[in-house]
XYZ file of N, CA and C in Angstrom:
681
model
N 101.293 -33.007 23.561
C 101.312 -34.005 24.553
C 100.540 -35.241 24.154
N 101.074 -36.365 24.224
C 100.325 -37.598 23.958
C 99.761 -38.172 25.244
N 98.805 -39.089 25.126
C 98.148 -39.648 26.284
C 99.105 -40.393 27.133
N 99.116 -40.030 28.482
C 100.070 -40.655 29.437
C 99.205 -41.334 30.548
N 98.869 -42.621 30.476
C 98.018 -43.190 31.482
C 98.637 -43.227 32.849
N 99.942 -43.255 32.963
C 100.631 -43.282 34.224
C 100.352 -42.088 35.093
N 99.970 -40.931 34.456
C 99.824 -39.717 35.180
C 98.387 -39.507 35.665
N 97.445 -40.352 35.225
C 96.057 -40.091 35.450
C 95.560 -40.749 36.748
N 94.891 -39.929 37.505
C 94.263 -40.505 38.794
C 92.740 -40.244 38.799
N 92.330 -39.284 38.126
C 90.869 -38.909 38.091
C 90.373 -38.818 36.614
N 89.170 -39.263 36.395
C 88.571 -39.172 35.078
C 87.281 -38.317 35.169
N 87.172 -37.309 34.386
C 85.987 -36.483 34.313
C 85.236 -36.701 32.994
N 83.970 -36.657 33.006
C 83.148 -36.866 31.842
C 82.293 -35.679 31.570
N 82.200 -35.306 30.275
C 81.070 -34.408 29.859
C 79.802 -35.199 29.998
N 78.686 -34.478 29.841
C 77.386 -35.119 29.979
C 76.713 -35.356 28.638
N 76.290 -34.278 28.031
C 75.448 -34.382 26.858
C 76.263 -34.708 25.610
N 75.819 -35.756 24.911
C 76.527 -36.388 23.731
C 77.681 -37.279 24.131
N 78.055 -37.275 25.415
C 79.134 -38.121 25.909
C 78.538 -39.234 26.753
N 77.670 -38.979 27.709
C 77.003 -39.943 28.578
C 75.591 -40.274 28.046
N 75.009 -39.185 27.583
C 73.579 -39.385 27.106
C 73.461 -38.820 25.694
N 72.472 -39.305 24.987
C 72.335 -39.025 23.548
C 71.378 -37.872 23.354
N 71.893 -36.688 22.994
C 71.079 -35.533 22.747
C 70.248 -35.679 21.399
N 70.704 -36.516 20.530
C 69.902 -36.752 19.321
C 68.537 -37.224 19.638
N 68.404 -37.881 20.760
C 67.094 -38.397 21.152
C 66.093 -37.296 21.344
N 66.567 -36.085 21.553
C 65.662 -34.969 21.707
C 64.838 -34.757 20.477
N 65.329 -35.165 19.314
C 64.599 -35.025 18.087
C 63.206 -35.649 18.131
N 63.170 -36.780 18.890
C 61.866 -37.555 19.039
C 60.765 -36.669 19.640
N 61.181 -35.743 20.551
C 60.261 -34.904 21.141
C 59.602 -33.867 20.256
N 60.309 -33.680 19.115
C 59.796 -32.732 18.132
C 58.964 -33.405 17.073
N 59.027 -34.672 16.924
C 58.429 -35.406 15.826
C 56.892 -35.209 15.716
N 56.240 -35.190 16.870
C 54.774 -35.073 16.842
C 54.342 -33.652 16.657
N 55.215 -32.697 16.732
C 54.854 -31.316 16.672
C 55.400 -30.519 15.507
N 56.433 -31.095 14.899
C 57.146 -30.443 13.760
C 57.172 -31.283 12.580
N 56.839 -30.752 11.391
C 56.804 -31.545 10.183
C 58.111 -32.097 9.827
N 59.217 -31.357 9.957
C 60.615 -31.817 9.642
C 61.455 -31.567 10.841
N 61.478 -32.524 11.766
C 62.161 -32.216 13.070
C 63.653 -32.207 13.013
N 64.320 -32.928 12.054
C 65.790 -32.976 12.139
C 66.482 -31.647 12.100
N 66.182 -30.769 11.073
C 66.885 -29.518 11.100
C 66.573 -28.597 12.272
N 65.339 -28.746 12.778
C 65.010 -27.921 13.991
C 65.889 -28.431 15.161
N 65.953 -29.711 15.309
C 66.753 -30.283 16.410
C 68.217 -29.892 16.324
N 68.781 -29.969 15.118
C 70.198 -29.616 14.940
C 70.391 -28.156 15.212
N 69.489 -27.248 14.712
C 69.703 -25.877 15.038
C 69.520 -25.550 16.473
N 68.593 -26.262 17.131
C 68.410 -26.084 18.590
C 69.691 -26.343 19.303
N 70.302 -27.515 19.056
C 71.520 -27.852 19.752
C 72.662 -26.931 19.434
N 72.859 -26.567 18.133
C 73.986 -25.758 17.768
C 73.806 -24.363 18.368
N 72.568 -23.819 18.346
C 72.319 -22.478 18.897
C 72.564 -22.447 20.351
N 72.194 -23.509 21.026
C 72.378 -23.582 22.483
C 73.852 -23.493 22.841
N 74.673 -24.191 22.113
C 76.127 -24.122 22.383
C 76.646 -22.692 21.993
N 76.211 -22.156 20.883
C 76.629 -20.819 20.532
C 76.314 -19.757 21.564
N 75.177 -19.913 22.204
C 74.746 -18.960 23.199
C 75.705 -19.070 24.444
N 76.179 -20.288 24.774
C 77.128 -20.385 25.825
C 78.469 -19.688 25.575
N 78.950 -19.845 24.237
C 80.194 -19.210 23.885
C 80.061 -17.660 23.991
N 78.950 -17.166 23.505
C 78.754 -15.721 23.549
C 78.579 -15.262 24.969
N 77.861 -16.046 25.784
C 77.676 -15.634 27.174
C 79.008 -15.476 27.901
N 79.913 -16.376 27.661
C 81.276 -16.228 28.293
C 81.965 -14.921 27.879
N 81.761 -14.548 26.554
C 82.459 -13.380 26.033
C 81.887 -12.067 26.456
N 80.536 -12.040 26.731
C 79.907 -10.763 27.023
C 79.352 -10.802 28.478
N 79.730 -11.771 29.287
C 79.382 -11.787 30.658
C 77.798 -11.803 30.817
N 77.190 -12.767 30.065
C 75.733 -12.863 30.044
C 75.259 -14.225 30.452
N 75.880 -14.728 31.556
C 75.523 -16.066 32.001
C 74.013 -16.196 32.381
N 73.458 -17.317 31.989
C 72.174 -17.753 32.571
C 72.289 -19.286 32.616
N 71.574 -20.005 33.430
C 71.606 -21.419 33.550
C 71.409 -22.110 32.221
N 72.013 -23.231 32.020
C 72.022 -23.919 30.722
C 70.620 -24.268 30.368
N 69.770 -24.578 31.215
C 68.358 -24.892 30.887
C 67.686 -23.732 30.179
N 68.001 -22.542 30.678
C 67.455 -21.348 30.051
C 68.054 -21.114 28.718
N 69.375 -21.380 28.579
C 70.018 -21.301 27.222
C 69.307 -22.237 26.275
N 68.975 -23.421 26.746
C 68.234 -24.415 25.891
C 66.883 -23.902 25.519
N 66.232 -23.193 26.466
C 64.888 -22.672 26.167
C 64.943 -21.625 25.087
N 65.903 -20.711 25.248
C 66.057 -19.658 24.259
C 66.453 -20.252 22.866
N 67.304 -21.231 22.862
C 67.739 -21.846 21.631
C 66.626 -22.563 20.932
N 65.795 -23.260 21.749
C 64.689 -23.948 21.118
C 63.688 -22.934 20.534
N 63.439 -21.797 21.235
C 62.517 -20.887 20.708
C 63.108 -20.351 19.370
N 64.441 -20.042 19.250
C 64.947 -19.582 18.023
C 64.825 -20.601 16.948
N 65.083 -21.885 17.227
C 65.095 -22.928 16.206
C 63.604 -23.040 15.675
N 62.639 -22.993 16.515
C 61.273 -23.033 16.069
C 60.917 -21.795 15.245
N 61.309 -20.639 15.685
C 61.039 -19.444 14.950
C 61.668 -19.431 13.556
N 62.955 -19.902 13.532
C 63.634 -19.915 12.239
C 63.046 -20.860 11.241
N 62.257 -21.879 11.699
C 61.630 -22.763 10.810
C 60.101 -22.580 10.733
N 59.710 -21.440 11.164
C 58.283 -20.998 11.093
C 57.354 -21.856 11.884
N 57.749 -22.381 12.942
C 56.910 -23.270 13.825
C 56.457 -22.445 15.032
N 55.149 -22.368 15.173
C 54.574 -21.612 16.313
C 53.912 -22.592 17.288
N 54.493 -22.790 18.501
C 53.898 -23.712 19.461
C 53.626 -22.884 20.730
N 52.580 -23.344 21.433
C 52.290 -22.685 22.720
C 53.387 -23.024 23.748
N 53.428 -22.258 24.812
C 54.438 -22.370 25.848
C 54.483 -23.765 26.438
N 53.307 -24.285 26.666
C 53.203 -25.583 27.299
C 53.852 -26.688 26.457
N 53.646 -26.622 25.122
C 54.363 -27.639 24.277
C 55.828 -27.392 24.140
N 56.265 -26.171 24.158
C 57.729 -25.870 24.134
C 58.326 -26.445 25.452
N 57.675 -26.250 26.551
C 58.244 -26.791 27.840
C 58.269 -28.320 27.822
N 57.307 -28.959 27.165
C 57.291 -30.431 27.056
C 58.513 -30.888 26.259
N 58.800 -30.198 25.164
C 59.947 -30.526 24.299
C 61.234 -30.361 25.115
N 61.342 -29.190 25.795
C 62.529 -28.904 26.581
C 62.829 -29.904 27.659
N 61.721 -30.390 28.241
C 61.808 -31.341 29.346
C 62.496 -32.684 28.977
N 62.606 -32.908 27.699
C 63.225 -34.214 27.250
C 64.663 -34.274 27.765
N 65.289 -33.108 28.010
C 66.668 -33.113 28.547
C 66.786 -33.750 29.889
N 65.728 -33.925 30.613
C 65.729 -34.649 31.854
C 65.651 -36.147 31.671
N 65.377 -36.651 30.445
C 65.180 -38.042 30.221
C 65.853 -38.635 28.981
N 67.080 -38.060 28.735
C 67.821 -38.556 27.514
C 68.381 -39.979 27.754
N 68.416 -40.684 26.642
C 68.902 -42.091 26.680
C 70.387 -42.110 26.880
N 70.779 -43.033 27.803
C 72.180 -43.215 28.126
C 72.814 -44.169 27.062
N 74.088 -43.893 26.633
C 74.752 -44.750 25.680
C 75.031 -46.117 26.356
N 75.009 -47.173 25.600
C 75.075 -48.551 26.164
C 76.364 -48.936 26.800
N 77.425 -48.191 26.478
C 78.727 -48.523 27.061
C 79.087 -47.749 28.351
N 78.238 -46.860 28.682
C 78.584 -45.900 29.794
C 78.702 -46.494 31.115
N 77.631 -47.201 31.534
C 77.635 -47.764 32.909
C 78.813 -48.757 33.149
N 78.976 -49.664 32.207
C 80.039 -50.652 32.319
C 81.369 -49.996 32.322
N 81.544 -49.090 31.420
C 82.866 -48.396 31.344
C 83.232 -47.607 32.553
N 82.332 -46.883 33.127
C 82.557 -46.145 34.374
C 82.758 -47.062 35.509
N 82.041 -48.149 35.556
C 82.222 -49.141 36.623
C 83.578 -49.756 36.609
N 84.052 -50.096 35.437
C 85.414 -50.608 35.287
C 86.495 -49.625 35.707
N 86.274 -48.383 35.362
C 87.277 -47.320 35.774
C 87.283 -47.240 37.305
N 86.072 -47.180 37.979
C 86.013 -47.014 39.371
C 86.643 -48.248 40.048
N 86.342 -49.436 39.531
C 86.938 -50.611 40.142
C 88.476 -50.650 39.964
N 88.995 -49.916 38.905
C 90.400 -49.848 38.650
C 91.092 -48.806 39.463
N 90.384 -48.066 40.304
C 90.944 -47.110 41.215
C 90.852 -45.681 40.776
N 90.104 -45.385 39.705
C 89.996 -44.059 39.229
C 88.715 -43.391 39.760
N 88.788 -42.127 40.184
C 87.609 -41.415 40.680
C 86.905 -40.727 39.531
N 85.616 -41.156 39.249
C 84.891 -40.550 38.085
C 83.983 -39.401 38.516
N 84.079 -38.316 37.791
C 83.205 -37.164 38.030
C 82.542 -36.730 36.670
N 81.447 -35.987 36.784
C 80.890 -35.357 35.572
C 81.189 -33.864 35.680
N 81.692 -33.275 34.570
C 81.927 -31.836 34.448
C 81.111 -31.335 33.272
N 80.139 -30.502 33.569
C 79.155 -30.177 32.503
C 78.632 -28.742 32.571
N 78.234 -28.253 31.372
C 77.570 -27.005 31.345
C 76.185 -27.076 31.962
N 75.661 -28.220 32.090
C 74.319 -28.414 32.667
C 74.206 -27.835 34.048
N 73.093 -27.210 34.370
C 72.871 -26.730 35.709
C 72.541 -27.911 36.670
N 72.629 -27.680 37.935
C 72.536 -28.872 38.922
C 71.255 -29.653 38.703
N 70.093 -29.003 38.514
C 68.888 -29.776 38.288
C 68.906 -30.695 37.082
N 69.511 -30.199 36.039
C 69.620 -31.024 34.829
C 70.540 -32.230 35.066
N 71.651 -31.993 35.782
C 72.586 -33.065 36.048
C 72.016 -34.112 37.034
N 71.290 -33.688 37.972
C 70.716 -34.635 38.930
C 69.751 -35.573 38.159
N 68.906 -35.029 37.296
C 67.938 -35.855 36.559
C 68.703 -36.756 35.574
N 69.744 -36.193 34.927
C 70.514 -36.992 33.981
C 71.161 -38.217 34.682
N 71.808 -37.948 35.796
C 72.467 -39.100 36.548
C 71.426 -40.106 36.961
N 70.279 -39.640 37.449
C 69.233 -40.587 37.919
C 68.653 -41.352 36.771
N 68.406 -40.765 35.661
C 67.801 -41.451 34.534
C 68.800 -42.432 33.885
N 70.134 -42.050 33.984
C 71.151 -42.940 33.419
C 71.492 -44.011 34.336
N 71.120 -43.932 35.586
C 71.406 -45.008 36.571
C 72.852 -45.135 36.936
N 73.568 -44.023 37.044
C 75.057 -44.060 37.315
C 75.427 -43.354 38.581
N 74.413 -42.949 39.338
C 74.668 -42.181 40.582
C 75.565 -42.900 41.520
N 75.450 -44.231 41.555
C 76.247 -45.052 42.499
C 77.733 -45.174 42.039
N 78.024 -44.735 40.823
C 79.418 -44.864 40.275
C 80.218 -43.592 40.329
N 79.488 -42.427 40.464
C 80.177 -41.175 40.330
C 80.531 -40.640 41.745
N 81.648 -39.935 41.804
C 82.069 -39.269 42.996
C 81.166 -38.012 43.178
N 80.977 -37.257 42.103
C 80.156 -36.085 42.219
C 79.947 -35.535 40.751
N 79.014 -34.615 40.649
C 78.893 -33.790 39.414
C 79.322 -32.363 39.702
N 79.918 -31.740 38.645
C 80.449 -30.398 38.793
C 79.864 -29.619 37.708
N 79.122 -28.516 38.052
C 78.313 -27.741 37.056
C 78.989 -26.408 36.799
N 78.886 -25.971 35.568
C 79.251 -24.586 35.193
C 78.541 -23.556 36.015
N 77.387 -23.964 36.508
C 76.602 -22.982 37.295
C 77.343 -22.613 38.603
N 78.259 -23.445 39.030
C 78.964 -23.136 40.309
C 79.823 -21.858 40.194
N 80.339 -21.616 38.989
C 81.192 -20.427 38.773
C 80.606 -19.540 37.697
N 79.418 -19.875 37.150
C 78.744 -19.049 36.163
C 79.569 -18.807 34.942
N 80.209 -19.898 34.479
C 81.090 -19.783 33.340
C 81.049 -21.081 32.594
N 80.808 -21.008 31.308
C 80.735 -22.263 30.515
C 82.021 -22.730 29.861
N 81.998 -23.964 29.463
C 83.061 -24.458 28.588
C 83.032 -23.641 27.316
N 84.260 -23.471 26.694
C 85.510 -24.096 27.003
C 86.466 -23.167 27.811
N 85.915 -22.266 28.653
C 86.757 -21.393 29.432
C 87.584 -22.227 30.400
N 88.863 -21.802 30.524
C 89.809 -22.605 31.374
C 89.373 -22.587 32.837
N 88.647 -21.495 33.219
C 88.239 -21.402 34.616
C 87.414 -22.618 35.048
N 86.591 -23.117 34.159
C 85.705 -24.231 34.619
C 86.547 -25.474 34.794
N 87.508 -25.764 34.000
C 88.329 -26.974 34.162
C 89.215 -26.859 35.405
N 89.697 -25.670 35.621
C 90.517 -25.435 36.859
C 89.645 -25.556 38.107
N 88.447 -25.144 38.006
C 87.461 -25.260 39.121
C 87.205 -26.775 39.363
N 87.067 -27.465 38.289
C 86.827 -28.971 38.389
C 87.982 -29.646 39.069
N 89.236 -29.241 38.686
C 90.371 -29.853 39.293
C 90.409 -29.547 40.818
N 90.069 -28.331 41.163
C 90.039 -27.988 42.600
C 88.964 -28.749 43.338
N 87.787 -28.907 42.681
C 86.710 -29.656 43.404
C 87.044 -31.113 43.542
N 87.805 -31.709 42.599
C 88.127 -33.064 42.728
C 89.399 -33.243 43.595
N 90.116 -32.183 43.883
C 91.302 -32.279 44.718
C 92.470 -32.960 43.937
N 92.450 -32.782 42.624
C 93.411 -33.490 41.761
C 94.213 -32.432 40.990
N 95.559 -32.564 40.970
C 96.356 -31.753 40.031
C 95.794 -31.872 38.617
N 95.686 -30.769 37.956
C 94.920 -30.719 36.690
C 95.571 -31.650 35.605
N 96.890 -31.832 35.697
C 97.563 -32.687 34.737
C 97.292 -34.205 34.957
N 96.686 -34.551 36.098
C 96.359 -35.915 36.414
C 94.918 -36.290 36.088
N 94.285 -35.376 35.429
C 92.893 -35.622 35.056
C 92.759 -35.896 33.576
N 92.023 -36.949 33.236
C 91.635 -37.221 31.804
C 90.186 -36.789 31.671
N 89.922 -35.877 30.806
C 88.656 -35.366 30.518
C 88.070 -36.010 29.296
N 86.927 -36.704 29.404
C 86.360 -37.452 28.307
C 85.136 -36.802 27.858
N 85.140 -36.519 26.488
C 84.022 -35.718 25.963
C 83.847 -35.952 24.432
N 82.608 -35.799 24.018
C 82.328 -35.913 22.577
C 82.358 -34.528 21.895
N 82.529 -33.457 22.689
C 82.530 -32.118 22.167
C 83.886 -31.645 21.762
N 84.068 -31.284 20.523
C 85.434 -30.821 20.036
C 85.894 -29.618 20.873
N 85.019 -28.667 21.143
C 85.379 -27.501 21.895
C 85.809 -27.820 23.296
N 85.208 -28.864 23.825
C 85.335 -29.303 25.236
C 86.782 -29.986 25.265
N 87.132 -30.777 24.164
C 88.456 -31.319 24.095
C 89.498 -30.207 24.138
N 89.291 -29.231 23.316
C 90.335 -28.133 23.206
C 90.340 -27.302 24.527
N 89.261 -27.085 25.153
C 89.231 -26.382 26.396
C 89.930 -27.125 27.511
N 89.664 -28.409 27.647
C 90.296 -29.229 28.734
C 91.822 -29.278 28.488
N 92.170 -29.425 27.238
C 93.597 -29.549 26.933
C 94.344 -28.238 27.230
N 93.677 -27.121 26.828
C 94.277 -25.787 27.026
C 94.439 -25.519 28.502
N 93.504 -26.011 29.361
C 93.599 -25.816 30.775
C 94.618 -26.714 31.472
N 95.034 -27.744 30.780
C 96.109 -28.646 31.396
C 95.653 -30.056 31.608
N 94.439 -30.346 31.285
C 94.037 -31.792 31.448
C 94.488 -32.601 30.221
N 94.464 -33.912 30.374
C 94.617 -34.769 29.199
C 93.243 -34.974 28.583
N 93.187 -34.815 27.245
C 91.904 -34.819 26.658
C 91.637 -36.122 25.871
N 90.386 -36.599 26.080
C 89.971 -37.810 25.444
C 88.713 -37.535 24.670
N 88.743 -37.680 23.318
C 87.613 -37.444 22.491
C 86.860 -38.705 22.190
N 85.579 -38.699 22.528
C 84.693 -39.820 22.228
C 84.108 -39.570 20.867
N 84.526 -40.343 19.878
C 84.000 -40.212 18.521
C 83.173 -41.407 18.225
N 81.896 -41.339 18.596
C 80.967 -42.394 18.348
C 80.490 -42.541 16.989
N 80.618 -41.483 16.184
C 79.953 -41.405 14.842
C 81.002 -41.473 13.703
N 82.266 -41.683 13.971
C 83.253 -41.747 12.924
C 83.431 -40.352 12.290
N 83.395 -39.293 13.052
C 83.501 -37.918 12.535
C 84.902 -37.559 12.277
N 85.156 -36.655 11.348
C 86.540 -36.122 11.195
C 86.824 -35.176 12.338
N 88.102 -35.196 12.781
C 88.521 -34.210 13.766
C 88.653 -32.844 13.181
N 88.520 -31.823 14.009
C 88.588 -30.444 13.629
C 90.035 -30.100 13.256
N 90.246 -29.361 12.121
C 91.586 -28.973 11.695
C 91.981 -27.682 12.343
N 91.654 -27.526 13.604
C 91.854 -26.228 14.321
C 92.174 -26.494 15.752
N 93.192 -25.939 16.331
C 93.394 -25.919 17.732
C 94.142 -27.072 18.387
N 94.631 -28.009 17.541
C 95.391 -29.112 18.122
C 94.479 -30.392 18.188
N 95.157 -31.482 18.526
C 94.495 -32.797 18.484
C 94.217 -33.282 19.939
N 93.212 -34.180 20.061
C 93.016 -34.808 21.379
C 94.268 -35.667 21.754
N 94.438 -35.833 23.072
C 95.543 -36.768 23.479
C 95.166 -38.206 23.223
N 93.864 -38.495 23.199
C 93.418 -39.913 22.918
C 92.040 -39.787 22.270
N 91.820 -40.642 21.212
C 90.466 -40.775 20.613
C 89.962 -42.139 20.780
N 88.711 -42.239 21.264
C 88.065 -43.516 21.497
C 86.687 -43.510 20.864
N 86.219 -44.776 20.580
C 84.870 -44.915 20.042
C 83.880 -45.288 21.146
N 84.345 -45.998 22.138
C 83.556 -46.371 23.288
C 84.395 -46.282 24.556
N 83.712 -46.290 25.691
C 84.386 -46.185 27.008
C 85.314 -47.386 27.206
N 85.018 -48.506 26.602
C 85.843 -49.639 26.749
C 87.319 -49.348 26.271
N 87.420 -48.500 25.213
C 88.708 -48.130 24.652
C 89.544 -47.401 25.648
N 88.886 -46.524 26.442
C 89.592 -45.828 27.505
C 90.049 -46.742 28.627
N 89.225 -47.704 28.961
C 89.519 -48.639 29.994
C 90.857 -49.404 29.547
N 90.880 -49.813 28.314
C 92.020 -50.510 27.818
C 93.302 -49.651 27.718
N 93.101 -48.396 27.344
C 94.191 -47.420 27.259
C 94.856 -47.213 28.637
N 93.999 -47.356 29.681
C 94.567 -47.185 31.092
C 95.130 -48.516 31.607
N 95.069 -49.512 30.764
C 95.631 -50.794 31.225
C 94.823 -51.611 32.206
N 93.545 -51.402 32.151
C 92.625 -52.139 33.134
C 92.090 -53.385 32.518
């Protein structure tokens, strides 16, 4: 299926790496870790892997706790021993991630154009509340929808169907915007139109099908919708 703007009435956004920059978490490691980049990358990748496994073995825990366990593993894997207080300080950076510079204007234009914007995220409610507040977009969103509501992470179809029900929108009328390749595939599989935000010029995955639309910035989506 190719992108069909005529069918879209609601736009949902992923949070981390889509609205806010998780790479900024690396700065929280810089003062405590000699080589923070590989630790940060392993932390992020392990966190996502834990959510995939949790879905498969029915081992849900809130995403903040997934992040905590993943950080501990990344530190252990690189031989870094930090006290609990310092680990908690690093983890807390997820409450203050930098928002991408195109986000507010893009969502504002979508809302002015008649589209209802929501966030659909693995993040638990406390994480999403602080993200929205720090990003300064609370006045533009209809609501945030958390995986915690059904204790199931992306890319399980149940979460996207739950989001459609929460928004009161037929699932085929939702465009889901995300930087996560697995999130693109999950949304598309569930029946949404998938929009991949490729901010870094990355190659697309040769697995599972293509996004319905690829954008570099939110402005591209606004234009694709004819606004």
